[in-house]
Tab-separated table of C-alpha atoms and ligand atoms in Angstrom:
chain	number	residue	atom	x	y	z
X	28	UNK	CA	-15.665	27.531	0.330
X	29	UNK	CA	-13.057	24.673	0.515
X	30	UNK	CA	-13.564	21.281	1.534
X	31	UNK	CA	-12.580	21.628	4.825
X	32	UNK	CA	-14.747	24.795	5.819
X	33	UNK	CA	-15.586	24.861	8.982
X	34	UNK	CA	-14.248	21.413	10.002
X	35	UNK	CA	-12.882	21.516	13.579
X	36	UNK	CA	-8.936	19.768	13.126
X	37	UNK	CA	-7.101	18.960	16.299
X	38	UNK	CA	-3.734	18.718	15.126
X	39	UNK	CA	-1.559	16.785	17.301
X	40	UNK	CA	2.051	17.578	17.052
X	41	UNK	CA	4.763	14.889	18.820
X	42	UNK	CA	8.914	15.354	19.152
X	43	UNK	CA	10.130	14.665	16.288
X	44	UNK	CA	12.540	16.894	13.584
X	45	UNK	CA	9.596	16.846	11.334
X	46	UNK	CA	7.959	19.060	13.511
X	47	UNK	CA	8.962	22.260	12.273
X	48	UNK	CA	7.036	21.210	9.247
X	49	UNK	CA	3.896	21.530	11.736
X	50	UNK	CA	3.920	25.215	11.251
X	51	UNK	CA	3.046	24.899	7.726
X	52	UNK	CA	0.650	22.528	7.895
X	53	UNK	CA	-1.188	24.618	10.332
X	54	UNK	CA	-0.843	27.427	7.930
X	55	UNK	CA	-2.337	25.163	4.993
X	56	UNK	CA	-5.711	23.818	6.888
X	57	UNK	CA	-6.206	27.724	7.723
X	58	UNK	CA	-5.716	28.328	4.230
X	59	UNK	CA	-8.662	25.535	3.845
X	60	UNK	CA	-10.751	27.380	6.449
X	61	UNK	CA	-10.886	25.228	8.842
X	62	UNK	CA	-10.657	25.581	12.153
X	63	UNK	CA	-7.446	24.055	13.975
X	64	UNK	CA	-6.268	23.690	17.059
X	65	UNK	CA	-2.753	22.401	18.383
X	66	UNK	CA	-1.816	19.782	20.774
X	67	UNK	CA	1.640	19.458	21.643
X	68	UNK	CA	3.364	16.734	23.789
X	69	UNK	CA	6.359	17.727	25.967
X	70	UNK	CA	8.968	16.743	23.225
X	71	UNK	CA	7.271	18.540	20.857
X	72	UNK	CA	7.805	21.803	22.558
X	73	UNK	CA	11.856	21.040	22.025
X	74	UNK	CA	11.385	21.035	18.596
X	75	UNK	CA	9.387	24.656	18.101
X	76	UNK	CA	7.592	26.621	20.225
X	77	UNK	CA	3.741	26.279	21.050
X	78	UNK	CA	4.019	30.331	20.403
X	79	UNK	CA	4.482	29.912	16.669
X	80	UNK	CA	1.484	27.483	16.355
X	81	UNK	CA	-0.742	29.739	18.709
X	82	UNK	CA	-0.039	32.968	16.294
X	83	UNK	CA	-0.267	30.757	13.424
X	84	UNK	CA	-3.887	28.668	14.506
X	85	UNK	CA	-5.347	31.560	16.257
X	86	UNK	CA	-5.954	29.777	19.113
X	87	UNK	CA	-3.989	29.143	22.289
X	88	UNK	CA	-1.823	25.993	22.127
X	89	UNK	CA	-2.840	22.889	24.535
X	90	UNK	CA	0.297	21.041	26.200
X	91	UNK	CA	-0.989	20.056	29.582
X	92	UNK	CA	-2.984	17.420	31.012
X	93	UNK	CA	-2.883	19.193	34.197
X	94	UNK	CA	-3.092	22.903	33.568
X	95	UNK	CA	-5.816	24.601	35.580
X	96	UNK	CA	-5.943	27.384	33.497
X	97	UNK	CA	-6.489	25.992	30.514
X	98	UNK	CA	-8.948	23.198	31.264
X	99	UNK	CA	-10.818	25.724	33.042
X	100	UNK	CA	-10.806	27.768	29.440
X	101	UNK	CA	-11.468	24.042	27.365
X	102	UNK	CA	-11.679	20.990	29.183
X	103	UNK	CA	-9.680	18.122	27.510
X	104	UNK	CA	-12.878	16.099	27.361
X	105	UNK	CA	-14.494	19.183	25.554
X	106	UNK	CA	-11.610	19.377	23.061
X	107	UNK	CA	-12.007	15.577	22.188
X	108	UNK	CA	-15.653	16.191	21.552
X	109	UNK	CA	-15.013	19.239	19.734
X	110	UNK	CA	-12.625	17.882	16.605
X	111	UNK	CA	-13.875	16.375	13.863
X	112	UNK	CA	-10.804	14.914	12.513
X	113	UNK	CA	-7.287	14.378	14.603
X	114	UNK	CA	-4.260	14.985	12.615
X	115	UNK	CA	-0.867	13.401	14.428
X	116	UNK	CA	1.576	14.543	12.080
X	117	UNK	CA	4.585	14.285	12.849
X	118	UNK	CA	3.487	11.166	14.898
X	119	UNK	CA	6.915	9.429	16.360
X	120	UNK	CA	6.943	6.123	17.041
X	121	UNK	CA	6.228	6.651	20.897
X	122	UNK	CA	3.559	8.356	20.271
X	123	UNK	CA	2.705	5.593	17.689
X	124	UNK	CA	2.906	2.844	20.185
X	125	UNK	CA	0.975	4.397	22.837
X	126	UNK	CA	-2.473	5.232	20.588
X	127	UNK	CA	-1.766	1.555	19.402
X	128	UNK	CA	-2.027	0.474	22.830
X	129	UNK	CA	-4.656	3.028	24.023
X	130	UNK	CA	-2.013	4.281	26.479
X	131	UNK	CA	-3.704	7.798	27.557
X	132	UNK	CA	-0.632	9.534	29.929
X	133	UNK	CA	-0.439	12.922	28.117
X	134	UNK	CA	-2.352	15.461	26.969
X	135	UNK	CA	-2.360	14.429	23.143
X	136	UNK	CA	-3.196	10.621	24.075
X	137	UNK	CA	-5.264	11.496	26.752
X	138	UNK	CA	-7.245	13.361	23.594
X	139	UNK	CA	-7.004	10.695	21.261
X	140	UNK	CA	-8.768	8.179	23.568
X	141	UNK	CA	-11.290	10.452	24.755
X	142	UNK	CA	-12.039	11.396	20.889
X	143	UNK	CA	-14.384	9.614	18.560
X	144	UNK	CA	-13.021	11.856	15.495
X	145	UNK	CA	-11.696	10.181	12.665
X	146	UNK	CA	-8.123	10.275	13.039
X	147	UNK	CA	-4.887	10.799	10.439
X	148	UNK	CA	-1.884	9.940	12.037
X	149	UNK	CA	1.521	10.727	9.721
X	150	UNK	CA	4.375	8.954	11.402
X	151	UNK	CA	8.079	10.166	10.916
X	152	UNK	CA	10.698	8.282	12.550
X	153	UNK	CA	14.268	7.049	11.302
X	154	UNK	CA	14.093	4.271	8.346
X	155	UNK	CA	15.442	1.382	11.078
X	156	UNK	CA	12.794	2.650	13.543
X	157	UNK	CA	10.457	2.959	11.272
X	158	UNK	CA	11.404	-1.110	9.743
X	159	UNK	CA	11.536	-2.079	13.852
X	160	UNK	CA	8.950	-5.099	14.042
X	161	UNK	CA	7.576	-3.882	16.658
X	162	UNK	CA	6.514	-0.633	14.971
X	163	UNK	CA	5.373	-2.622	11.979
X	164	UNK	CA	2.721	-4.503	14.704
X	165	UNK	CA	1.688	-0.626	16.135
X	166	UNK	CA	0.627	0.444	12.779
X	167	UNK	CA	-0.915	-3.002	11.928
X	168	UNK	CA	-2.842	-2.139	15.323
X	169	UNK	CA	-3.759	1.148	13.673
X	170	UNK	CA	-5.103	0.031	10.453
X	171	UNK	CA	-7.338	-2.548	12.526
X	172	UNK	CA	-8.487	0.506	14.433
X	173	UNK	CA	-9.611	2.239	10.792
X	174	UNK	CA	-7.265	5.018	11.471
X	175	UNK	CA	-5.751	6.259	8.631
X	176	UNK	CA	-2.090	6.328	7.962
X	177	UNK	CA	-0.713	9.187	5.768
X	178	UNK	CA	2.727	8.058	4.693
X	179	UNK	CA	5.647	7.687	5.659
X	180	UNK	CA	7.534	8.969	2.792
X	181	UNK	CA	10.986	7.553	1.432
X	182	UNK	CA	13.912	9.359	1.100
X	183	UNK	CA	16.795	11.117	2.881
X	184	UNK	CA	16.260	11.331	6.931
X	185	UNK	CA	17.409	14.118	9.018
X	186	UNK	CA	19.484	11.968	10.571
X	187	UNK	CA	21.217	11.085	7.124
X	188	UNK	CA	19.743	7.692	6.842
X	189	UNK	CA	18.044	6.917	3.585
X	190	UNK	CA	14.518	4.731	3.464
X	191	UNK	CA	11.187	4.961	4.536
X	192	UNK	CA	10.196	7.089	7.933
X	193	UNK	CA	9.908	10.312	6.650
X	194	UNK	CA	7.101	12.634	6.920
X	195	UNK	CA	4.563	13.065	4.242
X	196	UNK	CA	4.892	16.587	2.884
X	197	UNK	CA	2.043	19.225	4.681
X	198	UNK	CA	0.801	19.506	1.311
X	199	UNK	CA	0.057	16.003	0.877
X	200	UNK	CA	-0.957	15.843	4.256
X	201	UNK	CA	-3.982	18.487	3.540
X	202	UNK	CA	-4.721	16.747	0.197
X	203	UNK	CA	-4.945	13.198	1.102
X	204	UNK	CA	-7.564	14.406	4.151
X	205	UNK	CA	-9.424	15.685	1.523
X	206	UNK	CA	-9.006	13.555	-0.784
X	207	UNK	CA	-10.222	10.581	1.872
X	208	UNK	CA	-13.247	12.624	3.382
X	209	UNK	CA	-14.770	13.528	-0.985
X	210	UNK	CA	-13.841	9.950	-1.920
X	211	UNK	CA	-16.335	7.885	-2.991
X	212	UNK	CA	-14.982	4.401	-3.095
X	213	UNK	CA	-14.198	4.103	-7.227
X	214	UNK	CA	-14.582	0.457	-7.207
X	215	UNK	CA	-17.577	-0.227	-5.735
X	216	UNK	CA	-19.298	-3.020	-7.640
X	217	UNK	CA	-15.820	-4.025	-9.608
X	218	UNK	CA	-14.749	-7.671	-9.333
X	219	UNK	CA	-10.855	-7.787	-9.152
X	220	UNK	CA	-8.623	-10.996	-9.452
X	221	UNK	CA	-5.233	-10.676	-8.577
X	222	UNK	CA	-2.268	-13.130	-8.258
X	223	UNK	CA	0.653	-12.415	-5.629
X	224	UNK	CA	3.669	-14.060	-4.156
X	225	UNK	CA	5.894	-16.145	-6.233
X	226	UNK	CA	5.068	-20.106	-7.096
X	227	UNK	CA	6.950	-22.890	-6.608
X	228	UNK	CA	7.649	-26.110	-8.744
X	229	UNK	CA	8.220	-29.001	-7.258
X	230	UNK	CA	11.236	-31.167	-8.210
X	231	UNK	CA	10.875	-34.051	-5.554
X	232	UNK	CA	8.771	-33.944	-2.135
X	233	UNK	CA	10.838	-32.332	-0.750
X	234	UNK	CA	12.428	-29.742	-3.256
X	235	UNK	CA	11.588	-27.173	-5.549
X	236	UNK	CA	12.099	-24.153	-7.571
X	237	UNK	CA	10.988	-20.706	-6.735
X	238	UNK	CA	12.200	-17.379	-6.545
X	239	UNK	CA	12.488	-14.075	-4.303
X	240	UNK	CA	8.686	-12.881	-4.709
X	241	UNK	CA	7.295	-11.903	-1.036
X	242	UNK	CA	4.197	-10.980	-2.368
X	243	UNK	CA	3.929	-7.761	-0.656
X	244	UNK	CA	3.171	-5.750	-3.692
X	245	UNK	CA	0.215	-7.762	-4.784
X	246	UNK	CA	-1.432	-7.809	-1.085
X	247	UNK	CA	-0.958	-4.483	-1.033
X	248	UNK	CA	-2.751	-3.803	-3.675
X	249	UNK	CA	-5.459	-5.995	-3.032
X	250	UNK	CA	-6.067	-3.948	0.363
X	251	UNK	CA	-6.036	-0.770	-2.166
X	252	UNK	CA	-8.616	-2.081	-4.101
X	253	UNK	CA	-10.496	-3.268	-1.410
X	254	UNK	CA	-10.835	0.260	0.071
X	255	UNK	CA	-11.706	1.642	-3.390
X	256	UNK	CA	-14.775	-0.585	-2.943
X	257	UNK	CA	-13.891	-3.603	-4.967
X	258	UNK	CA	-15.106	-7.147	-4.600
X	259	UNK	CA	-11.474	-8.574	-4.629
X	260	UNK	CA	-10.165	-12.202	-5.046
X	261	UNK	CA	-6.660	-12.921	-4.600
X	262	UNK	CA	-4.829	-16.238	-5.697
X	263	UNK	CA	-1.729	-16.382	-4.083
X	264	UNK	CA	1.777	-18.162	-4.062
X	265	UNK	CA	3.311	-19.336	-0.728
X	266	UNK	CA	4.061	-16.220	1.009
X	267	UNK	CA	4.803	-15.002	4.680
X	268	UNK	CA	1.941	-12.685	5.162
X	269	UNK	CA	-1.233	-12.859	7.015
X	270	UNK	CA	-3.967	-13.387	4.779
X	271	UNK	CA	-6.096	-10.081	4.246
X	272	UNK	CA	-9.085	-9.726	6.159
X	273	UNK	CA	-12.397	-9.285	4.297
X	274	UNK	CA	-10.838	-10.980	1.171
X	275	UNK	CA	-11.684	-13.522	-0.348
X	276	UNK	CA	-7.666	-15.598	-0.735
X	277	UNK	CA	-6.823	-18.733	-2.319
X	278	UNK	CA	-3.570	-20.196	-1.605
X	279	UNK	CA	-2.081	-22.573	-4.557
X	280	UNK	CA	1.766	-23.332	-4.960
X	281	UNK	CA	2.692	-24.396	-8.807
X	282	UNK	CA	1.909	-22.289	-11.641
X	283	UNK	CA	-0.278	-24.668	-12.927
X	284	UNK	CA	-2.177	-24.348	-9.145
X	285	UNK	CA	-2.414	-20.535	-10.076
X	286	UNK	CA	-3.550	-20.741	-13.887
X	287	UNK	CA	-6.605	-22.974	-12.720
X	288	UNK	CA	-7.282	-20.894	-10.017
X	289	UNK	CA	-7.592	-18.044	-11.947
X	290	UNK	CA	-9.306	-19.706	-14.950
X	291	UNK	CA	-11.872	-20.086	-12.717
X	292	UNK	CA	-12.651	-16.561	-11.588
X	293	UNK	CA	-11.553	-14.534	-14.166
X	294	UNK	CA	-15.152	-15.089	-15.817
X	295	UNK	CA	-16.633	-13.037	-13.126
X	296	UNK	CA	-13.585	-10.293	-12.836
X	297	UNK	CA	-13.699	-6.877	-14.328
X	298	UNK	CA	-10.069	-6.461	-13.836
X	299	UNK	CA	-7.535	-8.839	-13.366
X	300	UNK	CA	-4.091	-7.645	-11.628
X	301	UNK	CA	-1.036	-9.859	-12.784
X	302	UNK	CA	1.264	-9.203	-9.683
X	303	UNK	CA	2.828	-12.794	-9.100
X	304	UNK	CA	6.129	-13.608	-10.303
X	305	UNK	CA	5.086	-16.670	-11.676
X	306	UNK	CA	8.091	-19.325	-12.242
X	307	UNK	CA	8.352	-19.566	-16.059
X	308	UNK	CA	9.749	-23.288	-15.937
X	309	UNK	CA	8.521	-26.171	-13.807
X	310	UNK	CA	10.850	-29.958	-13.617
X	311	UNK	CA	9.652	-31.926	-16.947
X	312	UNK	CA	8.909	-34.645	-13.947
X	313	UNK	CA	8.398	-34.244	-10.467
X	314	UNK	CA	10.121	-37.354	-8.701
X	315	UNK	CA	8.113	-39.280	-6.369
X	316	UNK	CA	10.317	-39.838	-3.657
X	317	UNK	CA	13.789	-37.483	-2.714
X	318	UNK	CA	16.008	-37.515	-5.811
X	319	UNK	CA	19.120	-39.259	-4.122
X	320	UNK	CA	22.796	-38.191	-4.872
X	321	UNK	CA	24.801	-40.745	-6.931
X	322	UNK	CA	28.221	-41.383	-6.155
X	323	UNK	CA	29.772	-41.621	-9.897
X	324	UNK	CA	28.059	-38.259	-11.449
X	325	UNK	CA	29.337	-34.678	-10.266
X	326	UNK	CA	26.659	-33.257	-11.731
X	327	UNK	CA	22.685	-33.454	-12.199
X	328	UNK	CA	20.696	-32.635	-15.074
X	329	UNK	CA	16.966	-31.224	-14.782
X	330	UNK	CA	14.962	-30.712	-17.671
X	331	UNK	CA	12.470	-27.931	-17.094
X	332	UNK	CA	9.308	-27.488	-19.263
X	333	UNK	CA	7.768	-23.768	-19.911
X	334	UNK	CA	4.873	-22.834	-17.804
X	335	UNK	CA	1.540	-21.531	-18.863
X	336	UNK	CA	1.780	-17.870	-18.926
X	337	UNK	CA	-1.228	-16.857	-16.957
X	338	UNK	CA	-1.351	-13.450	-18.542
X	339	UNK	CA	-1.012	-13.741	-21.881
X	340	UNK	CA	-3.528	-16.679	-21.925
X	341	UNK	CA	-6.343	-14.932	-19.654
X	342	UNK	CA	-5.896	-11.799	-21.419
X	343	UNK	CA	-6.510	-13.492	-24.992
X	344	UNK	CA	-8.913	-16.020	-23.812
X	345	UNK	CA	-11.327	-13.039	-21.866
X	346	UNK	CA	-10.948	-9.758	-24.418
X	347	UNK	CA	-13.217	-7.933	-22.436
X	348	UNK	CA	-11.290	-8.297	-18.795
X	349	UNK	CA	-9.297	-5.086	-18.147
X	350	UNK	CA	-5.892	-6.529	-17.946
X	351	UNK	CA	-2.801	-5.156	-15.711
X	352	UNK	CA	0.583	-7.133	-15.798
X	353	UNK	CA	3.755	-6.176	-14.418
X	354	UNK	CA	7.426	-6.237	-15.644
X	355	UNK	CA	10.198	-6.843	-13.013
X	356	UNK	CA	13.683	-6.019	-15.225
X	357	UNK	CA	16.899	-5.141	-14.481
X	358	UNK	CA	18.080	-3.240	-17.630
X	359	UNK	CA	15.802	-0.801	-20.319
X	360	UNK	CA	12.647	-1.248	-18.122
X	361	UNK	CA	10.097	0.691	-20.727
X	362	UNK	CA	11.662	-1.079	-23.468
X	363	UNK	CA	10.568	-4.343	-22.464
X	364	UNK	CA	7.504	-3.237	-20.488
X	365	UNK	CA	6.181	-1.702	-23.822
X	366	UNK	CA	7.095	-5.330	-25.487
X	367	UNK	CA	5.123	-7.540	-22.821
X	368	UNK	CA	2.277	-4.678	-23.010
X	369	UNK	CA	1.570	-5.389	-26.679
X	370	UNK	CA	2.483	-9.129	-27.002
X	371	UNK	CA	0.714	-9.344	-23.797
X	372	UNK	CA	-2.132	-7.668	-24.828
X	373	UNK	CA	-2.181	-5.999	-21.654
X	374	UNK	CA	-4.500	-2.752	-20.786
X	375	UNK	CA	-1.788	-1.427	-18.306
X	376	UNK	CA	1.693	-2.258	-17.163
X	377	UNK	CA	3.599	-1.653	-14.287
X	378	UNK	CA	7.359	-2.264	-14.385
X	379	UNK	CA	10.130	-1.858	-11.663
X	380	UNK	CA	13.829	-2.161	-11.640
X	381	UNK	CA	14.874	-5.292	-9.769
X	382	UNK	CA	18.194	-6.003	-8.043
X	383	UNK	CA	20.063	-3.524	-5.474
X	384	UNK	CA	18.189	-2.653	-3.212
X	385	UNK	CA	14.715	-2.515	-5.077
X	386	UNK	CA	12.361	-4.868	-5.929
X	387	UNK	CA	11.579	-8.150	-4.179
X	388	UNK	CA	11.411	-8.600	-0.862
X	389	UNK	CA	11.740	-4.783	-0.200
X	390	UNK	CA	8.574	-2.601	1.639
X	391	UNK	CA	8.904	-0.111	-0.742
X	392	UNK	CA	9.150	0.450	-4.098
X	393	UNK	CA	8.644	2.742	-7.930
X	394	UNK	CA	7.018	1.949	-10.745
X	395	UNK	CA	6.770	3.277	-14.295
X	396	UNK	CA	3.081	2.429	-15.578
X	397	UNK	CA	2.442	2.217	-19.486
X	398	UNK	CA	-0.865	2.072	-21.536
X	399	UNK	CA	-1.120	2.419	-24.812
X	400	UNK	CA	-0.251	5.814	-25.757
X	401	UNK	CA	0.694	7.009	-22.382
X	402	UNK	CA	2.869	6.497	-19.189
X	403	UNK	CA	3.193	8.005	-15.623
X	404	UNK	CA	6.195	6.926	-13.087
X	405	UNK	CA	5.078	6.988	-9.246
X	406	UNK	CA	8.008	7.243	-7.319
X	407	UNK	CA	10.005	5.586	-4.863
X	408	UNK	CA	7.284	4.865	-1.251
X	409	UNK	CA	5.812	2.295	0.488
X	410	UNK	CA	4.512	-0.771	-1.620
X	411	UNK	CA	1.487	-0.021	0.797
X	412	UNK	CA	1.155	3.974	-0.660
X	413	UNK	CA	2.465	3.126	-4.231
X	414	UNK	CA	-0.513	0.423	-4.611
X	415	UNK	CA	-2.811	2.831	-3.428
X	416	UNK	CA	-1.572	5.457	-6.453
X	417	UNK	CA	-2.018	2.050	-9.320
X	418	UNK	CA	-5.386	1.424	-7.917
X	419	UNK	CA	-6.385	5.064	-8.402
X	420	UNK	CA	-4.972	4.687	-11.758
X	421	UNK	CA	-6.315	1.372	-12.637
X	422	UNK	CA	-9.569	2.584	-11.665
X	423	UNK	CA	-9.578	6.039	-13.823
X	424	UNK	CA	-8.220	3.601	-16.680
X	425	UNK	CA	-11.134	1.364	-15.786
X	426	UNK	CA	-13.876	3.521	-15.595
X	427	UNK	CA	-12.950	5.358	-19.461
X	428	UNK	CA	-12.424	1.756	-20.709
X	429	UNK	CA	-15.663	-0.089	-19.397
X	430	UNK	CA	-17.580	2.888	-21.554
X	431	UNK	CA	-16.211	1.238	-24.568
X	432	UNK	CA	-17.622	-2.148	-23.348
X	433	UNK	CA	-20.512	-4.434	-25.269
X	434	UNK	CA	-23.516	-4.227	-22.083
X	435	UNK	CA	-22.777	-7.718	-21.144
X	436	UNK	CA	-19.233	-8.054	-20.430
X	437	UNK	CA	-18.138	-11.253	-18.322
X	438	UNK	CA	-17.519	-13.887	-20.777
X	439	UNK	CA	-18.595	-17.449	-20.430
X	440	UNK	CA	-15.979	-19.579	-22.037
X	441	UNK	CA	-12.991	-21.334	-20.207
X	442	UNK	CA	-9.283	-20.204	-20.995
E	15	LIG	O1	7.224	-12.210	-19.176
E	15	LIG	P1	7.363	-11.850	-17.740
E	15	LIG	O2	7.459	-13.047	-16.827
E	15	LIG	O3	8.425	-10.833	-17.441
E	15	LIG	O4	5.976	-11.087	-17.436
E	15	LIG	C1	5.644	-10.650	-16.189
E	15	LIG	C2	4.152	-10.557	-16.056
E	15	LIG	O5	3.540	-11.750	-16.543
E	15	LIG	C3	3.703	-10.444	-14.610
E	15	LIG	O6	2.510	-9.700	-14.599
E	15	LIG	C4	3.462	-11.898	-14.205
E	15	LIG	O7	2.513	-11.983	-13.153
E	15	LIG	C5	2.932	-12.484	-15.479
E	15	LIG	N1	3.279	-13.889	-15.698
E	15	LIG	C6	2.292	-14.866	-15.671
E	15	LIG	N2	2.600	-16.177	-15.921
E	15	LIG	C7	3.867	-16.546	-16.219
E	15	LIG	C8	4.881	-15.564	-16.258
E	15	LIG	C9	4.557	-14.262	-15.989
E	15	LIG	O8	1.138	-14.547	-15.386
E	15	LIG	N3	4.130	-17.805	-16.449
């Protein structure tokens, strides 16, 4: 008995490279007992042959909307009613835009529509198609739709690009199904503040001082810990992205802004999530009106004065809050990491190389997490998948550490 005994898959297989990896995947929910059987669109039939999945699923292999013979065997409104989850994997980005747009003009889409199975879809498509806006809006379309992405993966492409697009591995395919239809949600009940995006300090009205944050990391993992069942607030810097449904988001600019605003609610948190790259200096004085140039000095002075650090403070001033900072370096990353973890009096840190091509401003991105007496690197993926793998870990770091906790935890005083 496995965790998928007995449950009907209807894996979908579209044209891409990645579809030779179909075989094995097929091979692997067998392996899980389940029963599968294989839709493949035209393109898909370029890339291996429907007899290799039909020997391998058992079952004869569906490519046509319009074959007599075969709807006469299973009807394609039958087959939708029969899976109980949809696997696309690999799902191109054609095949990505039509679901998104509930185009049904093949057999596969035709399924997908007709279906009310909870579906996976694992896209794999080169990096630059995969970074293509218009992709990026499909798969927002997708998550609205509660269909579950599994991946991409980064690395190197057929192709020879390198960068995100690639598909998951069948293994991980298999496990993260499984892993998503066990799950219960290992936040449920946990309040979780987290700050994102980067702040800026204003010199005059019109000027200030910030830095390359987008704050994709920290909404990502806000919409992690949302799905693990957390009640989540997030403070945020000034940042390009929509603001997440379902969560509760207050926008602030300054660090100062960001240190009230989470004075405020880290009474109620469990866990607070230091993901902001907060600026560490703000102007001594912010001029009233636009600091004018002055024709006998070349050069202009500012004198900057430190900034709170909203860390350290909330972590000393609430003991009991499970605290999780990050590091962004560019030279001996656990070296420093381990330094802010102690005089930070952190629970958990995540750190990450910035500069080249990593970092800021990127979609994807590694991290080497340290606690005290232990550390785990998650490599290079999506910021969307690698916040998904920290909240899993922040949560199984959570759950040992609230054990240790007096009964009443949330603290009443101010920081
Ligand atoms: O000391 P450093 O700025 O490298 O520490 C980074 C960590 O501290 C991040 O988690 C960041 O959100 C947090 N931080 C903060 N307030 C500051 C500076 C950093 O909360 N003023």
């Amino acid at each position: 008995m496995t965790n998928l005994t007995g449950t009907n898959v209807l894996l979908g297989i579209s044209g891409g490279i990645a579809a030779y990896k179909s075989a094995e995947l097929t091979r692997l929910f067998i392996k899980q007992n389940a029963n599968v059987r294989v839709c493949m669109t035209q393109s898909a039939i370029e890339f291996i042959t429907p007899l290799t999945l039909q020997a391998l699923s058992g079952n004869p292999v569906h490519t046509d909307l319009f074959d007599v013979e075969a709807e006469a065997a299973m009807g394609h409104i039958e087959l939708a009613k029969w899976a109980d989850i949809i696997v696309v994997a690999p799902a191109t980005a054609n095949t990505i835009a039509k679901i998104a747009h509930g185009r049904a003009d093949n057999l596969l889409t035709t399924l997908i529509l007709a279906s009310k199975a909870k579906l996976y879809i694992a896209p794999a498509m080169n990096q630059a198609m995969w970074a293509n806006p218009q992709t990026t809006a499909n798969i927002k379309q997708l998550e609205q739709n509660k269909i579950s992405l599994l991946g991409p993966d980064a690395g190197e492409q057929a192709c020879g690009d390198i960068g995100l697009g690639r598909m998951l591995e069948p293994a991980e395919i298999v496990d993260q199904i499984i892993a998503e239809s066990t799950a219960t949600p290992s936040l449920q009940g946990v309040s979780v503040l987290i700050t994102a995006g980067p702040t800026r300090e204003a010199l005059d009205p019109v000027r200030y001082l910030t830095n390359r944050s987008s704050g994709k990391m920290g909404y990502a993992i806000a919409e992690a810990a949302k799905k693990q069942g957390a009640q989540v607030t997030l403070v945020s810097g000034p940042v390009h992205l929509d603001t997440p449904a379902n969560i509760e988001t207050i926008d602030v600019e300054s660090a100062q802004e960001m240190f009230s605003a989470v004075s405020k609610h880290a009474k109620q948190a469990d866990i607070f999530i230091a993901c902001a790259a907060v600026a560490d200096f703000s102007p001594a004085t912010t001029s009233n009106n636009k600091i004018k140039k002055n024709s006998d000095t070349e050069t202009l002075e500012l004198t900057l004065t430190k900034n709170p650090d909203i860390l350290a403070e909330t972590s000393h001033a609430h003991p009991n809050l499970f605290t999780v900072g990050f590091a962004a370096e560019t030279t001996d990353l656990e070296k420093y990491a381990k330094g802010k973890l102690i005089s930070k009096k952190l629970n958990m840190i995540a750190a990450n190389k910035v500069g080249k091509n990593q970092g800021f401003d990127k979609d994807d991105n590694a991290l080497l997490v340290l606690w005290e007496g232990g550390k785990c690197t998650l490599p290079l993926t999506s910021k969307k998948h690698l916040s998904q793998q920290l909240v899993q870990l922040i949560s199984e770091h959570f759950e040992i550490y609230k054990h240790h906790l007096p009964s009443n935890t949330h603290d009443e005083q101010d920081v």
